[in-house]
Amino acid sequence: MGGPDEGSNIEAINDPKHIRFQSSDSFEMEEGSSTFTVDEALALTGFGKYQFLVLAYSGMGWISEAMEMMLLSFVGPAVQSEWKLSSNEESMITSVVFVGMLLGAYAWGIVSDNYGRRMGFLYTAVVMSGAGLLSSFSPNYISLIIIRFFVGVGLGGGPVLASWFLEFVPAPSRGTWMIVFQCFWTVGTIAEASIAWVVMPKLGWRWLLAFSSVPSFFLLLFYSFVPESPRYLCMRGKTTDAMHILVKMAEMNKKTLPSGVLVSDKKMGLDEDSGPSENTHLITLGRTDTSIDDNMDSKFGGISALCRLLSPKLITSTLLLWIVFFGNAFAYYGIVLLTSKLSDTNRRCTAKEMQSMHSENDSLYQDVFITSFAEFPGLLISAVAVDWLGRKLSMSSMLFASCIFLVPLFFYQVEQLTTTLLFGARMFISASFAVVYVYAPEIYPTSVRTTGVGIASSVGRIGGIICPLVAVALVQSCHQTIALILFEIIIFFSGLAVTFFPWETNGRSLNDSVRELK
């Protein structure tokens, strides 16, 4: 993932849309040549060393986000005890992070669609790492709340990394590798539980916050080696810069690019200064075109981008995706919370007495650590199903399977059976969540991809905010059946919404503009 060789011969010709690939060391412009697209180049170069480096970088961002989310399970109780907070004040520490994520997911999606994927996750890494470390020095409750809000804003950039990685993956193996990408989330949750188990009893919550910010700093450390998405560059009319990246990719993967001319899916009609300066590098793409087609997103603000997502060709997919993201987030975070609460509530509500709280902290770390492993079978199932059954069928079947596992919990069960049923429900809901993060970037064109996924992720955060306030509160009030009926309704309608998606994206090439959608 370094810059092009010094011997590369780049000729500056007037028409940048026709860039002929001669060898790994040179390009020339030629009229009337055969053409190839980024998708065809990715299919021939395959998933090789270059993509593994892209996966490692984006995976580090996913680990960072998972760790910042999981630490909320440990920091809240510790801060409540130290600062004598009320239960509502403790809950606010979690709620403000979700509110920040809601705003951040929307904002960073627009930034990355207008100014580039690299710019989007640079800002998110700066905000997340800086605020994460700063929060460990919070002198009081108010400052902690404010700083954790900004951590949430940074965390909202997770979909940008997912979309960026997706745009480097060949279409035939996109589903499988996006599931592999989702594995980094589970790695992050297990890592955070392990760190908390070691750090919290001896050093306290401030050190946990500091250690948890380290992965975000790794994103900044390696940022200068990170390439822009060639698909994004082609969509912006920068086929020369895109060709640099594709050549380097072919060299690292020991493959050959297609013969002919790299063309943007925007087709002709874009003007670009095709003569890169002597400092043009694969990783540091310094030039920014100022003459962009009137339809390009650089001229669209947030409201206009939202209007494009609700245009006739996208409105059905957008609204259905919002339903699925809301349902998945509501169910996922709800089941995670119920795993630690439902058995205790069963005993309290049936025996009408509180259980003793011996070894409470040790039990908390152990439970979170063990339950995190429940996601691995879900990821394995989704990895097999996503390309075999397709995105839609695998998502809907997993959501309906989660419903089935929750049905016996309408009635009080013994603790071991309750835990088993919740593990099964979490396994399938995490599998569904993994597939929706594969499907969401695929249904949107490059011009609005990260904005679309970012807004859908924001809607999911609303589900994460509402879930503990409604469903978990009902369980704690001994209204377990009502809470589970609410879960069943939301999960079932999410699965039903999946069946109405207009497209199956399995093996399908990514589109670059709204007008290409059929």
Coordinates of C-alpha atoms in Angstrom, one line a residue:
M1 CA 0.0 0.0 0.0
G2 CA 2.8 2.4 -0.7
G3 CA 3.3 5.0 -3.5
P4 CA 3.9 4.1 -7.2
D5 CA 7.4 3.3 -8.4
E6 CA 9.6 6.2 -9.3
G7 CA 10.0 4.8 -12.8
S8 CA 6.3 5.1 -13.6
N9 CA 5.6 6.9 -16.8
I10 CA 2.5 9.0 -16.7
E11 CA 1.7 11.0 -19.8
A12 CA -0.5 14.1 -19.3
I13 CA -3.0 14.0 -22.2
N14 CA -6.1 16.2 -22.6
D15 CA -8.8 13.5 -22.2
P16 CA -8.5 11.8 -18.8
K17 CA -11.4 9.4 -19.4
H18 CA -9.3 7.2 -21.7
I19 CA -6.4 5.8 -19.7
R20 CA -4.9 2.7 -21.4
F21 CA -3.1 0.2 -19.2
Q22 CA 0.1 -1.0 -20.9
S23 CA 2.1 -2.6 -18.1
S24 CA 2.4 -2.2 -14.3
D25 CA 4.8 0.7 -15.0
S26 CA 3.1 2.9 -17.6
F27 CA -0.2 4.3 -18.9
E28 CA -1.1 6.0 -22.2
M29 CA -4.2 7.6 -23.5
E30 CA -5.9 6.1 -26.5
E31 CA -9.2 6.8 -28.4
G32 CA -11.5 4.0 -29.3
S33 CA -9.9 1.3 -27.1
S34 CA -11.7 -1.4 -25.3
T35 CA -12.8 -0.4 -21.8
F36 CA -12.9 -1.8 -18.3
T37 CA -14.5 -0.7 -15.0
V38 CA -13.3 -0.9 -11.4
D39 CA -15.5 -3.9 -10.8
E40 CA -13.8 -5.8 -13.7
A41 CA -10.3 -4.7 -12.5
L42 CA -11.2 -6.0 -9.0
A43 CA -12.5 -9.3 -10.4
L44 CA -9.2 -9.9 -12.2
T45 CA -6.8 -8.8 -9.4
G46 CA -8.8 -10.8 -6.8
F47 CA -8.7 -10.6 -3.1
G48 CA -5.0 -10.6 -2.3
K49 CA -2.3 -8.9 -0.2
Y50 CA -3.6 -5.4 -1.0
Q51 CA -7.1 -6.2 0.3
F52 CA -5.7 -7.9 3.4
L53 CA -4.0 -4.7 4.3
V54 CA -7.2 -2.7 3.7
L55 CA -9.0 -5.3 5.9
A56 CA -6.5 -4.9 8.7
Y57 CA -6.9 -1.2 8.8
S58 CA -10.7 -1.1 8.6
G59 CA -10.9 -4.0 11.1
M60 CA -8.8 -2.0 13.6
G61 CA -11.4 0.8 13.3
W62 CA -14.2 -1.8 13.9
I63 CA -12.4 -3.2 17.0
S64 CA -12.0 0.4 18.3
E65 CA -15.7 1.1 17.9
A66 CA -16.6 -2.2 19.6
M67 CA -14.3 -1.5 22.6
E68 CA -15.7 2.0 23.1
M69 CA -19.3 0.5 23.1
M70 CA -18.5 -2.4 25.4
L71 CA -16.8 -0.3 28.0
L72 CA -20.1 1.3 28.8
S73 CA -21.1 -2.0 30.6
F74 CA -18.2 -1.4 33.1
V75 CA -17.7 2.3 33.4
G76 CA -21.3 3.2 34.3
P77 CA -21.5 1.1 37.5
A78 CA -18.0 2.2 38.6
V79 CA -18.7 5.9 38.1
Q80 CA -22.1 5.6 39.8
S81 CA -20.4 4.1 42.9
E82 CA -17.5 6.6 43.0
W83 CA -19.6 9.7 42.4
K84 CA -22.8 8.6 44.1
L85 CA -24.9 8.9 41.0
S86 CA -28.6 8.1 40.6
S87 CA -29.6 5.3 38.2
N88 CA -30.9 7.9 35.7
E89 CA -27.5 9.7 35.8
E90 CA -25.7 6.4 35.2
S91 CA -28.0 5.6 32.2
M92 CA -27.2 9.0 30.8
I93 CA -23.5 8.0 30.4
T94 CA -24.7 5.4 27.8
S95 CA -27.5 7.5 26.3
V96 CA -25.3 10.4 25.3
V97 CA -22.9 8.1 23.4
F98 CA -25.9 6.8 21.3
V99 CA -27.0 10.4 20.7
G100 CA -23.5 11.3 19.5
M101 CA -23.4 8.2 17.3
L102 CA -26.8 9.2 15.8
L103 CA -25.5 12.6 14.8
G104 CA -22.0 11.3 13.8
A105 CA -23.3 8.5 11.5
Y106 CA -25.3 11.1 9.5
A107 CA -22.5 13.7 9.4
W108 CA -19.6 11.5 8.6
G109 CA -21.6 9.8 5.8
I110 CA -22.1 13.1 4.1
V111 CA -18.4 14.1 4.6
S112 CA -17.1 10.9 3.1
D113 CA -19.5 11.1 0.1
N114 CA -18.5 14.7 -0.6
Y115 CA -14.8 14.8 0.3
G116 CA -13.6 11.2 0.2
R117 CA -13.6 8.1 2.3
R118 CA -10.1 8.9 3.7
M119 CA -11.2 12.3 4.9
G120 CA -14.3 10.8 6.6
F121 CA -12.5 8.3 8.7
L122 CA -9.6 10.7 9.4
Y123 CA -12.0 13.0 11.2
T124 CA -13.7 10.2 13.0
A125 CA -10.4 8.8 14.2
V126 CA -9.3 12.2 15.5
V127 CA -12.5 12.8 17.4
M128 CA -12.8 9.3 18.8
S129 CA -9.2 8.9 19.9
G130 CA -8.9 12.5 21.3
A131 CA -12.3 12.4 23.2
G132 CA -11.7 8.8 24.3
L133 CA -8.4 9.6 26.0
L134 CA -9.7 13.0 27.3
S135 CA -12.7 11.3 29.0
S136 CA -10.3 9.4 31.3
F137 CA -9.3 12.7 32.9
S138 CA -12.9 13.9 33.5
P139 CA -13.0 15.8 36.8
N140 CA -16.8 15.5 37.3
Y141 CA -20.0 14.0 36.0
I142 CA -20.9 16.9 33.6
S143 CA -17.5 16.9 31.9
L144 CA -17.7 13.1 31.5
I145 CA -21.1 13.3 29.8
I146 CA -20.0 16.1 27.4
I147 CA -16.8 14.3 26.4
R148 CA -18.5 10.9 26.0
F149 CA -21.0 12.6 23.7
F150 CA -18.1 13.5 21.4
V151 CA -16.8 10.0 21.6
G152 CA -20.2 8.9 20.3
V153 CA -19.9 11.4 17.4
G154 CA -16.6 9.8 16.5
L155 CA -18.1 6.3 16.8
G156 CA -20.7 7.3 14.2
G157 CA -18.0 7.0 11.5
G158 CA -18.0 3.2 11.7
P159 CA -20.1 2.8 8.5
V160 CA -17.6 4.9 6.6
L161 CA -14.9 2.2 7.2
A162 CA -17.3 -0.6 6.2
S163 CA -18.2 1.1 2.9
W164 CA -14.5 1.9 2.2
F165 CA -13.5 -1.8 2.7
L166 CA -16.5 -3.0 0.6
E167 CA -15.3 -0.9 -2.4
F168 CA -12.0 -2.8 -2.6
V169 CA -13.6 -6.3 -2.6
P170 CA -14.4 -8.2 -5.8
A171 CA -18.1 -8.8 -6.3
P172 CA -18.0 -12.7 -6.2
S173 CA -16.5 -12.8 -2.7
R174 CA -18.0 -9.6 -1.3
G175 CA -20.5 -11.3 1.1
T176 CA -18.0 -13.6 2.7
W177 CA -15.3 -10.9 3.2
M178 CA -17.8 -8.5 4.7
I179 CA -18.7 -11.1 7.2
V180 CA -15.0 -11.6 8.0
F181 CA -14.9 -7.8 8.5
Q182 CA -17.8 -8.1 11.0
C183 CA -15.7 -10.6 13.0
F184 CA -13.5 -7.7 14.1
W185 CA -16.5 -6.3 16.2
T186 CA -16.6 -9.6 18.1
V187 CA -12.9 -9.5 18.6
G188 CA -13.3 -6.0 20.0
T189 CA -16.0 -7.0 22.5
I190 CA -13.9 -9.9 23.8
A191 CA -10.8 -7.7 24.0
E192 CA -12.7 -5.1 26.0
A193 CA -14.1 -7.6 28.4
S194 CA -10.6 -9.1 28.9
I195 CA -9.0 -5.7 29.5
A196 CA -11.8 -4.7 31.9
W197 CA -11.4 -7.9 33.9
V198 CA -7.7 -7.1 34.4
V199 CA -7.7 -3.3 34.7
M200 CA -10.9 -2.4 36.6
P201 CA -10.2 -4.2 39.9
K202 CA -6.6 -2.8 40.2
L203 CA -6.5 0.5 38.3
G204 CA -10.1 1.7 38.0
W205 CA -12.3 3.0 35.2
R206 CA -10.1 5.9 34.2
W207 CA -7.3 3.5 33.0
L208 CA -9.9 1.4 31.2
L209 CA -11.0 4.5 29.2
A210 CA -7.4 5.3 28.4
F211 CA -6.5 1.8 27.3
S212 CA -9.7 1.6 25.2
S213 CA -8.7 4.6 23.1
V214 CA -5.4 3.0 21.9
P215 CA -6.9 1.3 18.8
S216 CA -8.2 4.7 17.5
F217 CA -4.6 6.1 17.7
F218 CA -3.4 3.2 15.5
L219 CA -5.8 4.5 12.9
L220 CA -4.1 7.8 12.9
L221 CA -0.6 6.2 13.0
F222 CA -1.1 4.3 9.8
Y223 CA -3.4 6.9 8.1
S224 CA -0.7 8.1 5.7
F225 CA -0.4 4.6 4.1
V226 CA -4.2 4.4 3.4
P227 CA -5.5 4.6 -0.2
E228 CA -8.6 6.4 -1.3
S229 CA -11.3 4.1 -2.8
P230 CA -10.7 3.8 -6.5
R231 CA -14.4 3.4 -7.1
Y232 CA -15.0 6.8 -5.3
L233 CA -12.2 8.4 -7.4
C234 CA -13.8 7.1 -10.6
M235 CA -17.2 8.4 -9.6
R236 CA -15.6 11.8 -9.1
G237 CA -14.0 11.7 -12.5
K238 CA -10.4 11.1 -11.2
T239 CA -9.6 8.0 -13.3
T240 CA -5.9 8.8 -13.3
D241 CA -5.7 8.6 -9.5
A242 CA -7.9 5.5 -9.5
M243 CA -5.6 3.9 -12.1
H244 CA -2.6 4.5 -9.8
I245 CA -4.3 2.5 -7.1
L246 CA -5.4 -0.3 -9.3
V247 CA -1.9 -0.7 -10.7
K248 CA -0.4 -0.9 -7.2
M249 CA -3.1 -3.4 -6.3
A250 CA -2.3 -5.6 -9.3
E251 CA 1.4 -5.5 -8.4
M252 CA 0.9 -6.4 -4.8
N253 CA -1.6 -9.2 -5.7
K254 CA 0.7 -10.4 -8.5
K255 CA -2.1 -10.1 -11.0
T256 CA -2.6 -8.3 -14.3
L257 CA -5.2 -5.6 -14.9
P258 CA -7.6 -5.9 -17.9
S259 CA -6.2 -4.5 -21.2
G260 CA -7.9 -1.4 -22.4
V261 CA -9.2 1.9 -21.0
L262 CA -10.3 2.5 -17.4
V263 CA -13.7 4.3 -17.6
S264 CA -15.7 5.8 -14.9
D265 CA -19.3 4.6 -14.5
K266 CA -20.2 8.3 -14.7
K267 CA -19.3 7.7 -18.4
M268 CA -17.7 10.6 -20.1
G269 CA -18.9 14.2 -19.3
L270 CA -16.5 14.8 -16.4
D271 CA -13.5 17.1 -16.8
E272 CA -10.4 16.3 -14.9
D273 CA -6.8 17.6 -14.9
S274 CA -5.2 14.4 -16.1
G275 CA -1.6 15.3 -15.5
P276 CA -0.7 14.4 -12.0
S277 CA 2.2 16.3 -10.4
E278 CA 5.5 14.6 -9.7
N279 CA 4.4 14.2 -6.1
T280 CA 1.3 12.2 -6.9
H281 CA 1.4 9.2 -4.7
L282 CA -0.9 6.2 -4.3
I283 CA -1.7 7.0 -0.7
T284 CA -1.6 10.7 -0.5
L285 CA -3.9 11.9 -3.3
G286 CA -3.5 15.5 -2.9
R287 CA -5.3 16.9 -5.9
T288 CA -9.0 17.8 -5.7
D289 CA -10.9 18.4 -8.8
T290 CA -12.9 21.6 -8.9
S291 CA -14.8 21.0 -12.1
I292 CA -17.2 18.3 -11.2
D293 CA -20.4 17.4 -13.0
D294 CA -23.5 19.2 -11.8
N295 CA -24.9 16.0 -10.5
M296 CA -22.0 15.2 -8.2
D297 CA -22.5 15.2 -4.5
S298 CA -20.0 17.9 -3.6
K299 CA -22.7 20.4 -4.4
F300 CA -25.2 18.6 -2.1
G301 CA -25.8 19.5 1.5
G302 CA -27.2 17.1 4.1
I303 CA -30.9 17.9 3.2
S304 CA -30.2 17.4 -0.5
A305 CA -28.4 14.1 0.1
L306 CA -31.4 12.9 2.2
C307 CA -33.7 13.9 -0.7
R308 CA -31.7 11.7 -3.1
L309 CA -32.0 8.8 -0.7
L310 CA -35.8 9.3 -0.8
S311 CA -35.9 9.7 -4.6
P312 CA -38.2 7.4 -6.5
K313 CA -35.5 4.8 -7.3
L314 CA -34.2 4.6 -3.7
I315 CA -37.2 5.4 -1.4
T316 CA -38.4 1.8 -1.1
S317 CA -35.0 0.5 -0.2
T318 CA -34.2 3.4 2.1
L319 CA -37.4 3.1 4.2
L320 CA -37.1 -0.7 4.4
L321 CA -33.5 -0.4 5.4
W322 CA -34.4 2.0 8.2
I323 CA -36.9 -0.5 9.6
V324 CA -34.3 -3.4 9.4
F325 CA -31.6 -1.3 11.1
F326 CA -33.9 -0.1 13.8
G327 CA -35.2 -3.7 14.5
N328 CA -31.7 -5.2 14.5
A329 CA -30.3 -2.6 16.8
F330 CA -33.3 -2.8 19.2
A331 CA -33.1 -6.6 19.3
Y332 CA -29.3 -6.9 19.5
Y333 CA -28.7 -4.4 22.4
G334 CA -31.9 -5.6 24.1
I335 CA -30.9 -9.3 24.0
V336 CA -27.4 -8.4 25.3
L337 CA -29.0 -6.5 28.2
L338 CA -31.5 -9.3 28.9
T339 CA -28.8 -11.9 29.1
S340 CA -27.6 -10.5 32.4
K341 CA -31.0 -9.4 33.7
L342 CA -33.7 -11.9 32.8
S343 CA -32.7 -14.8 35.0
D344 CA -32.3 -12.6 38.0
T345 CA -35.6 -10.9 37.3
N346 CA -37.3 -14.3 37.0
R347 CA -36.1 -15.3 40.5
R348 CA -37.0 -11.9 42.0
C349 CA -40.5 -11.8 40.4
T350 CA -41.4 -15.4 41.3
A351 CA -39.9 -15.5 44.7
K352 CA -40.7 -11.9 45.5
E353 CA -37.3 -11.4 47.1
M354 CA -34.0 -10.0 46.1
Q355 CA -31.1 -12.2 45.6
S356 CA -27.8 -11.7 47.4
M357 CA -25.2 -9.8 45.4
H358 CA -22.0 -11.7 46.3
S359 CA -19.0 -11.3 43.9
E360 CA -21.0 -8.9 41.8
N361 CA -18.1 -7.3 39.9
D362 CA -16.4 -10.6 39.1
S363 CA -19.6 -12.0 37.8
L364 CA -20.2 -9.0 35.6
Y365 CA -16.8 -9.3 33.8
Q366 CA -17.2 -13.0 33.5
D367 CA -20.7 -12.8 32.1
V368 CA -19.9 -10.2 29.5
F369 CA -16.7 -12.1 28.5
I370 CA -18.6 -15.4 28.0
T371 CA -21.7 -14.0 26.3
S372 CA -19.5 -12.2 23.7
F373 CA -18.5 -15.6 22.4
A374 CA -22.2 -16.3 21.4
E375 CA -21.6 -14.1 18.3
F376 CA -19.0 -16.4 16.8
P377 CA -21.5 -19.1 15.7
G378 CA -23.7 -16.3 14.3
L379 CA -20.9 -15.0 12.2
L380 CA -20.1 -18.5 11.0
I381 CA -23.7 -19.0 10.0
S382 CA -23.9 -15.7 8.2
A383 CA -20.6 -16.3 6.4
V384 CA -22.0 -19.5 4.9
A385 CA -25.5 -18.2 4.2
V386 CA -24.8 -14.7 2.8
D387 CA -23.5 -16.0 -0.6
W388 CA -25.2 -19.4 -0.6
L389 CA -28.8 -18.2 0.2
G390 CA -28.3 -14.6 -0.8
R391 CA -28.6 -11.5 1.4
K392 CA -32.4 -11.3 1.6
L393 CA -33.2 -14.9 2.4
S394 CA -30.3 -15.2 4.9
M395 CA -31.3 -12.0 6.7
S396 CA -35.0 -12.8 6.9
S397 CA -34.5 -16.4 8.0
M398 CA -32.1 -15.3 10.8
L399 CA -34.6 -12.7 12.1
F400 CA -37.4 -15.2 12.1
A401 CA -35.1 -17.8 13.9
S402 CA -34.4 -15.2 16.6
C403 CA -38.1 -14.8 17.1
I404 CA -38.5 -18.6 17.6
F405 CA -35.8 -18.7 20.3
L406 CA -37.6 -15.9 22.2
V407 CA -41.1 -17.5 22.2
P408 CA -40.5 -20.0 25.2
L409 CA -39.4 -17.0 27.3
F410 CA -43.0 -15.8 27.4
F411 CA -43.1 -18.1 30.4
Y412 CA -40.6 -18.3 33.2
Q413 CA -37.9 -20.9 32.6
V414 CA -35.1 -22.4 34.6
E415 CA -32.0 -20.3 34.5
Q416 CA -30.0 -22.7 32.3
L417 CA -32.8 -22.8 29.7
T418 CA -33.2 -19.0 29.8
T419 CA -29.5 -18.5 29.1
T420 CA -29.6 -21.1 26.3
L421 CA -32.6 -19.5 24.6
L422 CA -31.0 -16.0 24.9
F423 CA -27.8 -17.2 23.4
G424 CA -29.6 -18.7 20.5
A425 CA -31.5 -15.4 20.0
R426 CA -28.3 -13.4 20.2
M427 CA -26.6 -15.8 17.8
F428 CA -29.2 -15.2 15.1
I429 CA -29.7 -11.5 15.7
S430 CA -25.9 -10.9 15.5
A431 CA -25.9 -13.0 12.2
S432 CA -28.7 -10.8 10.8
F433 CA -26.8 -7.6 11.9
A434 CA -23.7 -8.8 10.1
V435 CA -25.6 -9.5 6.9
V436 CA -27.4 -6.1 6.9
Y437 CA -24.0 -4.4 7.1
V438 CA -23.1 -6.4 3.9
Y439 CA -26.4 -5.5 2.2
A440 CA -26.7 -1.9 3.1
P441 CA -23.6 -0.6 1.2
E442 CA -24.5 -2.7 -1.8
I443 CA -27.9 -1.3 -2.5
Y444 CA -26.7 2.3 -2.6
P445 CA -24.6 3.8 -5.5
T446 CA -21.2 5.2 -4.7
S447 CA -22.4 8.8 -4.8
V448 CA -24.6 8.4 -1.7
R449 CA -23.3 5.1 -0.3
T450 CA -21.8 6.3 3.0
T451 CA -24.5 8.8 3.5
G452 CA -27.2 6.2 3.0
V453 CA -25.5 3.7 5.3
G454 CA -24.7 6.4 7.8
I455 CA -28.4 7.6 8.1
A456 CA -29.6 4.0 8.3
S457 CA -27.1 3.4 11.1
S458 CA -28.4 6.5 12.8
V459 CA -31.9 5.1 12.7
G460 CA -30.5 1.9 14.3
R461 CA -29.0 4.0 17.1
I462 CA -32.5 5.3 17.9
G463 CA -33.4 1.6 18.5
G464 CA -30.4 1.3 20.8
I465 CA -31.5 4.3 22.8
I466 CA -35.1 3.2 23.1
C467 CA -34.5 -0.4 23.9
P468 CA -33.2 -0.1 27.5
L469 CA -35.8 2.6 28.3
V470 CA -38.7 0.5 27.2
A471 CA -38.1 -3.2 27.0
V472 CA -35.5 -3.7 29.7
A473 CA -37.5 -1.4 32.1
L474 CA -40.6 -3.7 31.5
V475 CA -38.5 -6.8 32.5
Q476 CA -37.3 -5.1 35.6
S477 CA -40.9 -4.2 36.5
C478 CA -41.8 -7.9 36.3
H479 CA -43.6 -7.4 32.9
Q480 CA -41.5 -9.9 31.1
T481 CA -44.2 -11.2 28.8
I482 CA -45.1 -7.7 27.6
A483 CA -41.4 -6.9 26.9
L484 CA -40.9 -10.1 24.9
I485 CA -44.0 -9.5 22.9
L486 CA -42.5 -6.1 22.0
F487 CA -39.3 -7.8 21.0
E488 CA -41.2 -10.3 18.9
I489 CA -43.2 -7.7 17.0
I490 CA -40.2 -5.6 16.2
I491 CA -38.0 -8.5 15.1
F492 CA -40.8 -10.1 13.1
F493 CA -41.7 -6.9 11.2
S494 CA -37.9 -6.4 10.5
G495 CA -37.8 -9.9 8.9
L496 CA -40.9 -9.1 6.9
A497 CA -39.4 -5.8 5.7
V498 CA -36.4 -7.7 4.3
T499 CA -38.7 -9.8 2.0
F500 CA -39.9 -6.5 0.4
F501 CA -36.4 -5.2 -0.6
P502 CA -36.5 -4.7 -4.4
W503 CA -33.0 -6.1 -5.1
E504 CA -30.9 -9.1 -4.3
T505 CA -27.3 -7.9 -4.4
N506 CA -25.5 -11.3 -4.2
G507 CA -22.8 -11.2 -6.9
R508 CA -24.1 -8.0 -8.4
S509 CA -21.8 -5.2 -9.4
L510 CA -21.9 -2.0 -7.4
N511 CA -23.5 1.1 -9.0
D512 CA -21.9 4.5 -8.9
S513 CA -24.8 6.8 -9.5
V514 CA -28.5 6.9 -8.8
R515 CA -29.5 7.0 -12.5
E516 CA -27.8 3.6 -13.1
L517 CA -30.2 1.9 -10.8
K518 CA -32.9 -0.3 -12.5

